[in-house]
Amino acid sequence: MVTLSACGSSGSADGSGGDSKTVTLVSHNSWAASKSVISAFEKESGYTVKVLEDGDAGQAVNKAILTKDNPQGDVFFGVDNTLLSRALDNGLFQPYEAKGLDQVGAQYQLDKDKHRVTPIDYGDICVNYDKKYFADHKLTPPASFDDLVKPAYKNLLVTENASTSSPGLGFLLGTAAKYGDSGWPDYWKKLKANGVKVVDGWEQAYNQEFSGSAGGKKAKGERPLVVSYASSPPAEVIYADPKPKTAPTGVATGTCFRQIEFAGLLSNAHNTKGGKAFIDFLISKRFQEDMPLNMYVYPVVEGAKVPAEFTAYGPAAKDPETMAPAKVAANRDQWVKSWTSLVLK
Amino acid sequence: MDVARTEVGPGAEAEPGAEVKPGAEAKPRALTKVSRGSATRLGLMALPVAFFAVFFAYPVAAIVARGLHVDGVWRLGRVADVLAQSDIRHVLWFTTWQALASTALTLLVALPGAYVFARYDFPGKQVLRAVVTVPFVLPTVVVGTAFLALVGRGGLLDDLWGIRLDTTVWAILLAHVFFNYAVVVRTVGGLWAQLDPRQEEAARVLGASRFTAWRTVTLPALSPAVAAAALMVFLFTFTSFGVVQILGGPTFSTLEVEIYRQTSEIFDLSTAAVLTIVQFLAVGAILVVHAWTVRRRESALRLVDASLTARRPRGAGQWALLGSVLATVAALLVLPLAVLVQRSLDAPGFAYYKALTHDGGGIFLVPPIDAIGNSLRYAVAATLIAVLIGSLAAAALARRDAGRLVRGFDALLMLPLGVSAVTVGFGFLISLDKPPLDLRGSWFLVPLAQALVGAPFVVRTMLPVLRAVDERLREAAAVLGASPWRVWREVDLPIVRRALLIAAGFAFAVSLGEFGATVFIARPDNPTLPVAVARLLGRPGDLNYGQAMALSTILMVVCAVALLVLERLRTDRTGEF
């Protein structure tokens, strides 16, 4: 009895109440920021930041939609262009034009008329390759989607299940953007004939199957090509001890699909004022420059410095594929269904 | 070693002749006794019922209703729609047959182990029994990775015979054996150890062959325990999630995986709701059968102290059996765990362990090592709740006047083990969102969710012990004027103290390893060990991978130590865990 009543009271005192001194951020579990940067915001604004992580990207969006009448927080960060329409159609956000938005490139502003969401970062989903494998086999690494179906690369690629993994879905959307609504199934038939392997999640693909990653080397991974992120090679350098001179992996820059992540003020936020201040902070230079090494994404604000490791080890995609959120929303479920029966069965 | 035990053995009071017939002399007081009894029972039940109603039934009902009650109309037609889909039927079929196959394989591999642990004495037995239980309480995210090293490419089987089982159904089945070996060893072996070998010897003296003696004496006594263990393994494999996700590849999907996919990825709540109901009914049916076999098992058996039945193996045959069981345990259970340790040490100077003390570049806002403190704190809170709820429920269920309805509650208490974490997690979100129950942002939600999983183990451990307490002791104390509280303190508590400690220890270990529900609600400034491991595994780079292995090793050691302490406390009763 004592424990239960104690939990009730601590819950309401500590819960996502309407305390105007606290601003609560709801995000997915890839959210990360330096403590010093958050404390600087807290000091300047007078708000205390509370973060709630709500599972992977898709889960977090779904949970936010479920709870939109009585949201868990004030700001949601982490809805990307593949899920944006689901969030907007469900009325998850209220409009707010962030201060400093003029510094954000127009190509990232996918809701620029209504300002229900603010672009915060972008990242590219691309095929990564194991440099050592291709050097040992005197083979040029693939550079484009077209290359991946060539016989030289037979049985080399591992990708993720498009229905359960966000890079897996991104890669599917990349091929759909490249080959068109009717052309992508043919491309995947060729990819399947060329021995593409599909596993459920990024962890398995990258840490188990891919021969170029640190985890994959230990697991004796056999596939030298994997669908991952353009920022994975820098991570292989930064999280290595001793740090190698060059990244062990590279990016096939013609296989990329661009993901843009947004933040928005939740519709029934308790602390709208604090939420607005926090969104402003998210596109401030201080946060934008802190972000890359924490979340392995690129800043959207012009002039925000990208860490040297990123430019040295992770070349940006030349001309990434993109797709309008409304088009993704209209086709996603059907495509994933066709993809499943085409590739997995 | 265990002096108190023989007094409380069910054998002591379960002899048919010795039983005091309740109605024989209590007639005049019957009325008052019954009403007082049911009042006590209701009192004991109140808190567990309220707990499960608020933190389990209500959230689950809320999310199911959200899926099927759209715009004020019940969409019950969805049930037929969903079940008519061929991929859904495929999922149902796969779920069922892999669970059957896993259960059969687990029994096949683990029953010899149960026998050896029950009847043979060998050095290191206690440690080994703790070790084989470690997989059961470890999160699948940790072990799936290590298990791949056994059956995946470059694994032991690959090196020796070129056999690779990753992404085949064999990997799933073997991993299920790995995870559930302990269920059979503990449930069946626990009872086997207490069966009096003299009964079988007596049959042989009377001329029965060795096999006939075993078949007619030991097997019937053992079969309810085997059935109970099989049903438990079936339940855990029927609802398998992590193993199937990690080892099965995208072509295999259990009901639980499909519920997760429909809820979390596709956001088709009505399909998820239908599947939740299907799983609910299936699990309910399994549990009802299980409760029935458990009750059968608690019926009269002549039990003796386990320490008297185990002895050193004699003769080549017995040594060979012991050897082959130990070899199986080494290859199937110890090896995957050893791979984790090896990989955590795969950098000079304990570099991965040292890295755990640094603030990992903002991934957690805290050094990963803090996850140990968080995990322990959460687990202590979860254990307190689980023990309180579980032992009250067990006390109510153990009462002789417990009617059919109450006995049904016995099965219901196990339901949280069979309902998907994603359903409970989403349910929490939409139901526990208003004061005084706005717990969504509270740290307390983690121990509450973990207690839901821990409480069934407490009930299962306590119930047989409480049922075995001689009612006459309680009655005698009451006649002499003791209050119900005093009766509990003076009669029940001394007898159940050890069982209580074991239950607490098991709930503690289960809470430490709980992942599914925790990952939904753990906060980034307070990650638990399994959550921290999953997050580190989710990032590229050697140091992150190494730290994940180091944290997994720490989690494994903490669980092993907790289980080793339990081994010392074990009462060797017929409790399952």
mmCIF file of C-alpha atoms in Angstrom, chain B residues 207-505:
data_model
loop_
_atom_site.group_PDB
_atom_site.id
_atom_site.type_symbol
_atom_site.label_atom_id
_atom_site.label_comp_id
_atom_site.label_asym_id
_atom_site.label_seq_id
_atom_site.Cartn_x
_atom_site.Cartn_y
_atom_site.Cartn_z
ATOM 1 C CA GLY B 207 10.318 -58.535 -9.160
ATOM 2 C CA ALA B 208 9.796 -55.638 -11.535
ATOM 3 C CA SER B 209 12.438 -55.048 -14.165
ATOM 4 C CA ARG B 210 14.419 -51.812 -13.959
ATOM 5 C CA PHE B 211 12.382 -50.273 -16.749
ATOM 6 C CA THR B 212 9.042 -51.493 -15.405
ATOM 7 C CA ALA B 213 9.887 -50.141 -11.980
ATOM 8 C CA TRP B 214 10.753 -46.776 -13.490
ATOM 9 C CA ARG B 215 7.690 -46.776 -15.721
ATOM 10 C CA THR B 216 5.225 -47.705 -13.011
ATOM 11 C CA VAL B 217 6.702 -45.840 -10.046
ATOM 12 C CA THR B 218 8.817 -42.878 -11.077
ATOM 13 C CA LEU B 219 7.243 -41.883 -14.365
ATOM 14 C CA PRO B 220 3.707 -41.375 -13.023
ATOM 15 C CA ALA B 221 5.067 -39.314 -10.148
ATOM 16 C CA LEU B 222 7.159 -37.281 -12.533
ATOM 17 C CA SER B 223 4.778 -36.797 -15.412
ATOM 18 C CA PRO B 224 2.806 -33.857 -13.994
ATOM 19 C CA ALA B 225 6.083 -31.990 -13.487
ATOM 20 C CA VAL B 226 7.156 -32.824 -17.034
ATOM 21 C CA ALA B 227 3.791 -31.621 -18.302
ATOM 22 C CA ALA B 228 4.067 -28.408 -16.292
ATOM 23 C CA ALA B 229 7.584 -27.760 -17.579
ATOM 24 C CA ALA B 230 6.548 -28.546 -21.148
ATOM 25 C CA LEU B 231 3.634 -26.128 -20.909
ATOM 26 C CA MET B 232 5.880 -23.407 -19.504
ATOM 27 C CA VAL B 233 8.395 -23.915 -22.332
ATOM 28 C CA PHE B 234 5.522 -23.944 -24.805
ATOM 29 C CA LEU B 235 4.239 -20.668 -23.361
ATOM 30 C CA PHE B 236 7.652 -18.979 -23.564
ATOM 31 C CA THR B 237 8.354 -20.206 -27.091
ATOM 32 C CA PHE B 238 4.818 -19.536 -28.321
ATOM 33 C CA THR B 239 5.311 -15.894 -27.345
ATOM 34 C CA SER B 240 8.933 -15.755 -28.463
ATOM 35 C CA PHE B 241 10.011 -12.345 -29.672
ATOM 36 C CA GLY B 242 13.696 -11.461 -29.446
ATOM 37 C CA VAL B 243 14.996 -14.873 -30.498
ATOM 38 C CA VAL B 244 12.833 -14.957 -33.584
ATOM 39 C CA GLN B 245 13.690 -11.377 -34.490
ATOM 40 C CA ILE B 246 17.428 -11.786 -34.097
ATOM 41 C CA LEU B 247 17.980 -15.332 -35.322
ATOM 42 C CA GLY B 248 15.051 -15.995 -37.559
ATOM 43 C CA GLY B 249 15.596 -13.399 -40.204
ATOM 44 C CA PRO B 250 12.691 -11.667 -41.861
ATOM 45 C CA THR B 251 11.008 -14.790 -43.196
ATOM 46 C CA PHE B 252 9.996 -16.139 -39.789
ATOM 47 C CA SER B 253 7.446 -14.313 -37.724
ATOM 48 C CA THR B 254 5.660 -15.384 -34.556
ATOM 49 C CA LEU B 255 2.385 -13.931 -33.356
ATOM 50 C CA GLU B 256 4.307 -11.794 -30.884
ATOM 51 C CA VAL B 257 6.627 -10.440 -33.592
ATOM 52 C CA GLU B 258 3.619 -9.719 -35.807
ATOM 53 C CA ILE B 259 1.830 -7.829 -33.003
ATOM 54 C CA TYR B 260 4.967 -5.752 -32.570
ATOM 55 C CA ARG B 261 5.208 -5.093 -36.306
ATOM 56 C CA GLN B 262 1.548 -4.156 -36.669
ATOM 57 C CA THR B 263 1.614 -1.866 -33.624
ATOM 58 C CA SER B 264 5.025 -0.324 -33.894
ATOM 59 C CA GLU B 265 5.836 -0.184 -37.566
ATOM 60 C CA ILE B 266 2.671 -0.373 -39.595
ATOM 61 C CA PHE B 267 0.471 1.266 -36.966
ATOM 62 C CA ASP B 268 -2.463 -0.962 -37.839
ATOM 63 C CA LEU B 269 -3.962 -1.072 -34.369
ATOM 64 C CA SER B 270 -7.021 -3.075 -35.347
ATOM 65 C CA THR B 271 -4.957 -5.943 -36.743
ATOM 66 C CA ALA B 272 -2.730 -5.759 -33.678
ATOM 67 C CA ALA B 273 -5.819 -5.859 -31.453
ATOM 68 C CA VAL B 274 -7.179 -8.967 -33.159
ATOM 69 C CA LEU B 275 -3.814 -10.706 -32.870
ATOM 70 C CA THR B 276 -3.546 -9.686 -29.229
ATOM 71 C CA ILE B 277 -6.912 -11.287 -28.544
ATOM 72 C CA VAL B 278 -5.868 -14.456 -30.368
ATOM 73 C CA GLN B 279 -2.641 -14.648 -28.387
ATOM 74 C CA PHE B 280 -4.531 -13.872 -25.188
ATOM 75 C CA LEU B 281 -6.916 -16.778 -25.749
ATOM 76 C CA ALA B 282 -4.116 -19.159 -26.672
ATOM 77 C CA VAL B 283 -2.030 -18.203 -23.663
ATOM 78 C CA GLY B 284 -5.082 -18.377 -21.423
ATOM 79 C CA ALA B 285 -5.766 -21.915 -22.600
ATOM 80 C CA ILE B 286 -2.135 -22.930 -22.018
ATOM 81 C CA LEU B 287 -2.273 -21.478 -18.521
ATOM 82 C CA VAL B 288 -5.496 -23.192 -17.580
ATOM 83 C CA VAL B 289 -4.015 -26.551 -18.553
ATOM 84 C CA HIS B 290 -0.831 -25.604 -16.740
ATOM 85 C CA ALA B 291 -2.677 -24.682 -13.545
ATOM 86 C CA TRP B 292 -4.440 -28.013 -13.697
ATOM 87 C CA THR B 293 -1.232 -30.022 -14.074
ATOM 88 C CA VAL B 294 0.413 -28.024 -11.305
ATOM 89 C CA ARG B 295 -2.406 -28.843 -8.934
ATOM 90 C CA ARG B 296 -2.133 -32.460 -9.898
ATOM 91 C CA ARG B 297 1.564 -32.306 -9.147
ATOM 92 C CA GLU B 298 0.910 -30.899 -5.715
ATOM 93 C CA SER B 299 -1.199 -33.902 -4.874
ATOM 94 C CA ALA B 300 0.127 -36.519 -2.530
ATOM 95 C CA LEU B 301 3.653 -37.678 -3.277
ATOM 96 C CA ARG B 302 6.092 -39.202 -0.874
ATOM 97 C CA LEU B 303 8.927 -36.726 -0.936
ATOM 98 C CA VAL B 304 12.263 -36.843 0.798
ATOM 99 C CA ASP B 305 15.131 -34.458 1.322
ATOM 100 C CA ALA B 306 16.909 -33.932 -1.987
ATOM 101 C CA SER B 307 20.294 -34.187 -0.321
ATOM 102 C CA LEU B 308 19.556 -37.821 0.481
ATOM 103 C CA THR B 309 18.774 -38.905 -3.070
ATOM 104 C CA ALA B 310 21.779 -37.555 -4.934
ATOM 105 C CA ARG B 311 24.954 -39.570 -4.979
ATOM 106 C CA ARG B 312 28.152 -39.925 -6.912
ATOM 107 C CA PRO B 313 27.682 -41.608 -10.277
ATOM 108 C CA ARG B 314 28.798 -45.242 -10.293
ATOM 109 C CA GLY B 315 29.836 -47.362 -13.217
ATOM 110 C CA ALA B 316 30.744 -46.457 -16.748
ATOM 111 C CA GLY B 317 27.143 -45.897 -17.866
ATOM 112 C CA GLN B 318 26.393 -43.310 -15.207
ATOM 113 C CA TRP B 319 29.669 -41.502 -15.755
ATOM 114 C CA ALA B 320 28.977 -41.442 -19.497
ATOM 115 C CA LEU B 321 25.531 -39.953 -18.901
ATOM 116 C CA LEU B 322 26.971 -37.301 -16.615
ATOM 117 C CA GLY B 323 29.694 -36.618 -19.153
ATOM 118 C CA SER B 324 27.311 -36.218 -22.044
ATOM 119 C CA VAL B 325 25.036 -33.897 -20.057
ATOM 120 C CA LEU B 326 27.999 -31.779 -19.049
ATOM 121 C CA ALA B 327 29.194 -31.695 -22.660
ATOM 122 C CA THR B 328 25.761 -30.574 -23.834
ATOM 123 C CA VAL B 329 25.631 -27.869 -21.195
ATOM 124 C CA ALA B 330 29.119 -26.720 -22.134
ATOM 125 C CA ALA B 331 28.431 -26.570 -25.868
ATOM 126 C CA LEU B 332 24.907 -25.236 -25.793
ATOM 127 C CA LEU B 333 24.816 -23.010 -22.738
ATOM 128 C CA VAL B 334 28.256 -22.128 -21.471
ATOM 129 C CA LEU B 335 29.877 -21.535 -24.830
ATOM 130 C CA PRO B 336 27.606 -18.721 -26.056
ATOM 131 C CA LEU B 337 28.033 -17.023 -22.695
ATOM 132 C CA ALA B 338 31.797 -17.468 -22.902
ATOM 133 C CA VAL B 339 31.789 -15.793 -26.316
ATOM 134 C CA LEU B 340 30.336 -12.673 -24.709
ATOM 135 C CA VAL B 341 33.131 -12.609 -22.146
ATOM 136 C CA GLN B 342 35.778 -13.225 -24.766
ATOM 137 C CA ARG B 343 34.511 -10.414 -26.966
ATOM 138 C CA SER B 344 34.332 -8.029 -24.028
ATOM 139 C CA LEU B 345 38.036 -8.687 -23.387
ATOM 140 C CA ASP B 346 39.010 -8.400 -27.025
ATOM 141 C CA ALA B 347 40.915 -5.146 -26.515
ATOM 142 C CA PRO B 348 44.163 -4.621 -24.619
ATOM 143 C CA GLY B 349 44.028 -3.538 -20.982
ATOM 144 C CA PHE B 350 40.290 -3.948 -20.390
ATOM 145 C CA ALA B 351 39.747 -0.982 -22.704
ATOM 146 C CA TYR B 352 36.033 -1.681 -23.174
ATOM 147 C CA TYR B 353 35.442 -1.863 -19.447
ATOM 148 C CA LYS B 354 37.382 1.338 -18.871
ATOM 149 C CA ALA B 355 35.392 3.107 -21.578
ATOM 150 C CA LEU B 356 32.217 2.358 -19.651
ATOM 151 C CA THR B 357 33.136 4.958 -17.067
ATOM 152 C CA HIS B 358 33.229 7.802 -19.583
ATOM 153 C CA ASP B 359 30.285 9.834 -20.696
ATOM 154 C CA GLY B 360 29.921 8.136 -24.068
ATOM 155 C CA GLY B 361 29.785 11.192 -26.267
ATOM 156 C CA GLY B 362 26.229 12.009 -25.256
ATOM 157 C CA ILE B 363 24.588 8.689 -26.086
ATOM 158 C CA PHE B 364 23.264 8.331 -22.570
ATOM 159 C CA LEU B 365 23.895 11.679 -20.902
ATOM 160 C CA VAL B 366 25.597 9.509 -18.267
ATOM 161 C CA PRO B 367 28.530 7.070 -18.305
ATOM 162 C CA PRO B 368 27.242 3.622 -19.327
ATOM 163 C CA ILE B 369 28.503 2.204 -16.032
ATOM 164 C CA ASP B 370 25.702 4.136 -14.296
ATOM 165 C CA ALA B 371 23.307 1.699 -15.905
ATOM 166 C CA ILE B 372 24.400 -0.856 -13.300
ATOM 167 C CA GLY B 373 23.199 1.385 -10.486
ATOM 168 C CA ASN B 374 19.948 2.128 -12.340
ATOM 169 C CA SER B 375 19.318 -1.534 -13.019
ATOM 170 C CA LEU B 376 19.922 -2.478 -9.397
ATOM 171 C CA ARG B 377 17.692 0.317 -8.119
ATOM 172 C CA TYR B 378 14.860 -0.566 -10.486
ATOM 173 C CA ALA B 379 15.253 -4.255 -9.738
ATOM 174 C CA VAL B 380 15.066 -3.675 -5.969
ATOM 175 C CA ALA B 381 11.883 -1.619 -6.367
ATOM 176 C CA ALA B 382 10.404 -4.154 -8.786
ATOM 177 C CA THR B 383 11.276 -7.005 -6.428
ATOM 178 C CA LEU B 384 9.583 -5.316 -3.483
ATOM 179 C CA ILE B 385 6.406 -4.822 -5.498
ATOM 180 C CA ALA B 386 6.497 -8.309 -7.016
ATOM 181 C CA VAL B 387 7.067 -9.956 -3.635
ATOM 182 C CA LEU B 388 4.297 -7.956 -1.977
ATOM 183 C CA ILE B 389 1.778 -8.590 -4.748
ATOM 184 C CA GLY B 390 2.890 -12.132 -5.468
ATOM 185 C CA SER B 391 2.969 -13.389 -1.903
ATOM 186 C CA LEU B 392 -0.401 -11.841 -1.039
ATOM 187 C CA ALA B 393 -1.851 -13.560 -4.086
ATOM 188 C CA ALA B 394 -0.130 -16.819 -3.214
ATOM 189 C CA ALA B 395 -1.412 -16.612 0.356
ATOM 190 C CA ALA B 396 -4.955 -16.154 -0.910
ATOM 191 C CA LEU B 397 -4.644 -18.942 -3.469
ATOM 192 C CA ALA B 398 -3.134 -21.342 -0.954
ATOM 193 C CA ARG B 399 -6.132 -21.209 1.345
ATOM 194 C CA ARG B 400 -8.034 -24.418 1.512
ATOM 195 C CA ASP B 401 -11.356 -22.642 1.180
ATOM 196 C CA ALA B 402 -10.246 -21.137 -2.118
ATOM 197 C CA GLY B 403 -13.065 -21.765 -4.537
ATOM 198 C CA ARG B 404 -13.027 -22.429 -8.229
ATOM 199 C CA LEU B 405 -13.090 -18.726 -9.025
ATOM 200 C CA VAL B 406 -10.025 -18.041 -6.936
ATOM 201 C CA ARG B 407 -8.203 -20.968 -8.467
ATOM 202 C CA GLY B 408 -8.884 -19.483 -11.891
ATOM 203 C CA PHE B 409 -7.107 -16.406 -10.669
ATOM 204 C CA ASP B 410 -4.033 -18.580 -10.276
ATOM 205 C CA ALA B 411 -3.846 -18.927 -14.055
ATOM 206 C CA LEU B 412 -4.739 -15.282 -14.650
ATOM 207 C CA LEU B 413 -1.739 -14.163 -12.616
ATOM 208 C CA MET B 414 0.529 -15.761 -15.189
ATOM 209 C CA LEU B 415 -1.008 -13.904 -18.116
ATOM 210 C CA PRO B 416 1.494 -11.023 -18.073
ATOM 211 C CA LEU B 417 4.155 -13.551 -19.096
ATOM 212 C CA GLY B 418 2.233 -14.284 -22.265
ATOM 213 C CA VAL B 419 1.083 -10.871 -23.397
ATOM 214 C CA SER B 420 3.392 -8.886 -25.627
ATOM 215 C CA ALA B 421 5.396 -6.091 -24.072
ATOM 216 C CA VAL B 422 4.461 -3.762 -26.906
ATOM 217 C CA THR B 423 0.766 -4.220 -26.126
ATOM 218 C CA VAL B 424 1.319 -3.502 -22.447
ATOM 219 C CA GLY B 425 3.628 -0.588 -23.257
ATOM 220 C CA PHE B 426 1.203 1.083 -25.680
ATOM 221 C CA GLY B 427 -1.590 0.360 -23.213
ATOM 222 C CA PHE B 428 0.292 2.147 -20.433
ATOM 223 C CA LEU B 429 0.621 5.162 -22.683
ATOM 224 C CA ILE B 430 -3.035 5.653 -23.367
ATOM 225 C CA SER B 431 -4.464 4.504 -20.057
ATOM 226 C CA LEU B 432 -2.111 5.712 -17.338
ATOM 227 C CA ASP B 433 -2.204 9.277 -18.548
ATOM 228 C CA LYS B 434 -4.480 11.075 -16.128
ATOM 229 C CA PRO B 435 -3.922 12.031 -12.516
ATOM 230 C CA PRO B 436 -3.738 10.310 -10.118
ATOM 231 C CA LEU B 437 -2.324 7.730 -12.486
ATOM 232 C CA ASP B 438 -0.295 9.906 -14.806
ATOM 233 C CA LEU B 439 2.769 7.720 -14.617
ATOM 234 C CA ARG B 440 3.975 7.972 -18.190
ATOM 235 C CA GLY B 441 6.871 10.244 -17.387
ATOM 236 C CA SER B 442 7.640 8.695 -14.040
ATOM 237 C CA TRP B 443 10.620 6.456 -13.320
ATOM 238 C CA PHE B 444 8.276 4.314 -11.289
ATOM 239 C CA LEU B 445 6.718 2.874 -14.400
ATOM 240 C CA VAL B 446 9.820 0.757 -15.012
ATOM 241 C CA PRO B 447 9.660 -1.214 -11.737
ATOM 242 C CA LEU B 448 5.888 -1.491 -12.082
ATOM 243 C CA ALA B 449 6.229 -3.051 -15.522
ATOM 244 C CA GLN B 450 9.025 -5.328 -14.330
ATOM 245 C CA ALA B 451 6.962 -6.389 -11.316
ATOM 246 C CA LEU B 452 4.225 -7.536 -13.700
ATOM 247 C CA VAL B 453 6.724 -10.053 -15.056
ATOM 248 C CA GLY B 454 8.281 -10.851 -11.674
ATOM 249 C CA ALA B 455 5.077 -11.432 -9.693
ATOM 250 C CA PRO B 456 4.089 -14.651 -11.519
ATOM 251 C CA PHE B 457 7.428 -16.180 -10.530
ATOM 252 C CA VAL B 458 6.842 -15.181 -6.919
ATOM 253 C CA VAL B 459 3.408 -16.809 -6.984
ATOM 254 C CA ARG B 460 4.783 -19.985 -8.556
ATOM 255 C CA THR B 461 7.540 -20.256 -5.950
ATOM 256 C CA MET B 462 5.425 -19.418 -2.922
ATOM 257 C CA LEU B 463 2.265 -21.275 -3.755
ATOM 258 C CA PRO B 464 3.441 -24.882 -3.329
ATOM 259 C CA VAL B 465 5.184 -24.009 -0.075
ATOM 260 C CA LEU B 466 2.177 -22.208 1.335
ATOM 261 C CA ARG B 467 -0.150 -24.996 0.263
ATOM 262 C CA ALA B 468 2.042 -27.425 2.144
ATOM 263 C CA VAL B 469 1.839 -25.572 5.470
ATOM 264 C CA ASP B 470 -0.155 -27.794 7.772
ATOM 265 C CA GLU B 471 -3.533 -26.142 8.286
ATOM 266 C CA ARG B 472 -3.724 -27.735 11.725
ATOM 267 C CA LEU B 473 -0.865 -25.546 12.898
ATOM 268 C CA ARG B 474 -2.779 -22.453 11.871
ATOM 269 C CA GLU B 475 -5.964 -23.721 13.454
ATOM 270 C CA ALA B 476 -4.192 -24.592 16.670
ATOM 271 C CA ALA B 477 -2.709 -21.138 16.890
ATOM 272 C CA ALA B 478 -6.085 -19.545 16.171
ATOM 273 C CA VAL B 479 -7.806 -21.657 18.808
ATOM 274 C CA LEU B 480 -5.214 -20.551 21.305
ATOM 275 C CA GLY B 481 -6.261 -16.978 20.600
ATOM 276 C CA ALA B 482 -3.718 -15.748 18.066
ATOM 277 C CA SER B 483 -4.843 -13.029 15.677
ATOM 278 C CA PRO B 484 -4.631 -13.829 11.941
ATOM 279 C CA TRP B 485 -1.576 -11.590 11.719
ATOM 280 C CA ARG B 486 0.065 -13.408 14.627
ATOM 281 C CA VAL B 487 -0.772 -16.769 13.024
ATOM 282 C CA TRP B 488 0.936 -15.625 9.853
ATOM 283 C CA ARG B 489 3.969 -14.354 11.747
ATOM 284 C CA GLU B 490 4.376 -17.351 14.033
ATOM 285 C CA VAL B 491 3.314 -20.195 11.741
ATOM 286 C CA ASP B 492 3.601 -19.252 8.114
ATOM 287 C CA LEU B 493 6.493 -16.831 8.061
ATOM 288 C CA PRO B 494 9.168 -19.080 9.575
ATOM 289 C CA ILE B 495 8.229 -21.790 7.104
ATOM 290 C CA VAL B 496 8.020 -19.629 4.019
ATOM 291 C CA ARG B 497 10.901 -17.312 4.776
ATOM 292 C CA ARG B 498 13.289 -19.187 2.529
ATOM 293 C CA ALA B 499 10.753 -19.523 -0.243
ATOM 294 C CA LEU B 500 10.183 -15.797 0.069
ATOM 295 C CA LEU B 501 13.898 -15.131 -0.315
ATOM 296 C CA ILE B 502 14.083 -17.399 -3.346
ATOM 297 C CA ALA B 503 11.053 -15.759 -4.903
ATOM 298 C CA ALA B 504 12.576 -12.354 -4.251
ATOM 299 C CA GLY B 505 15.867 -13.442 -5.770
#
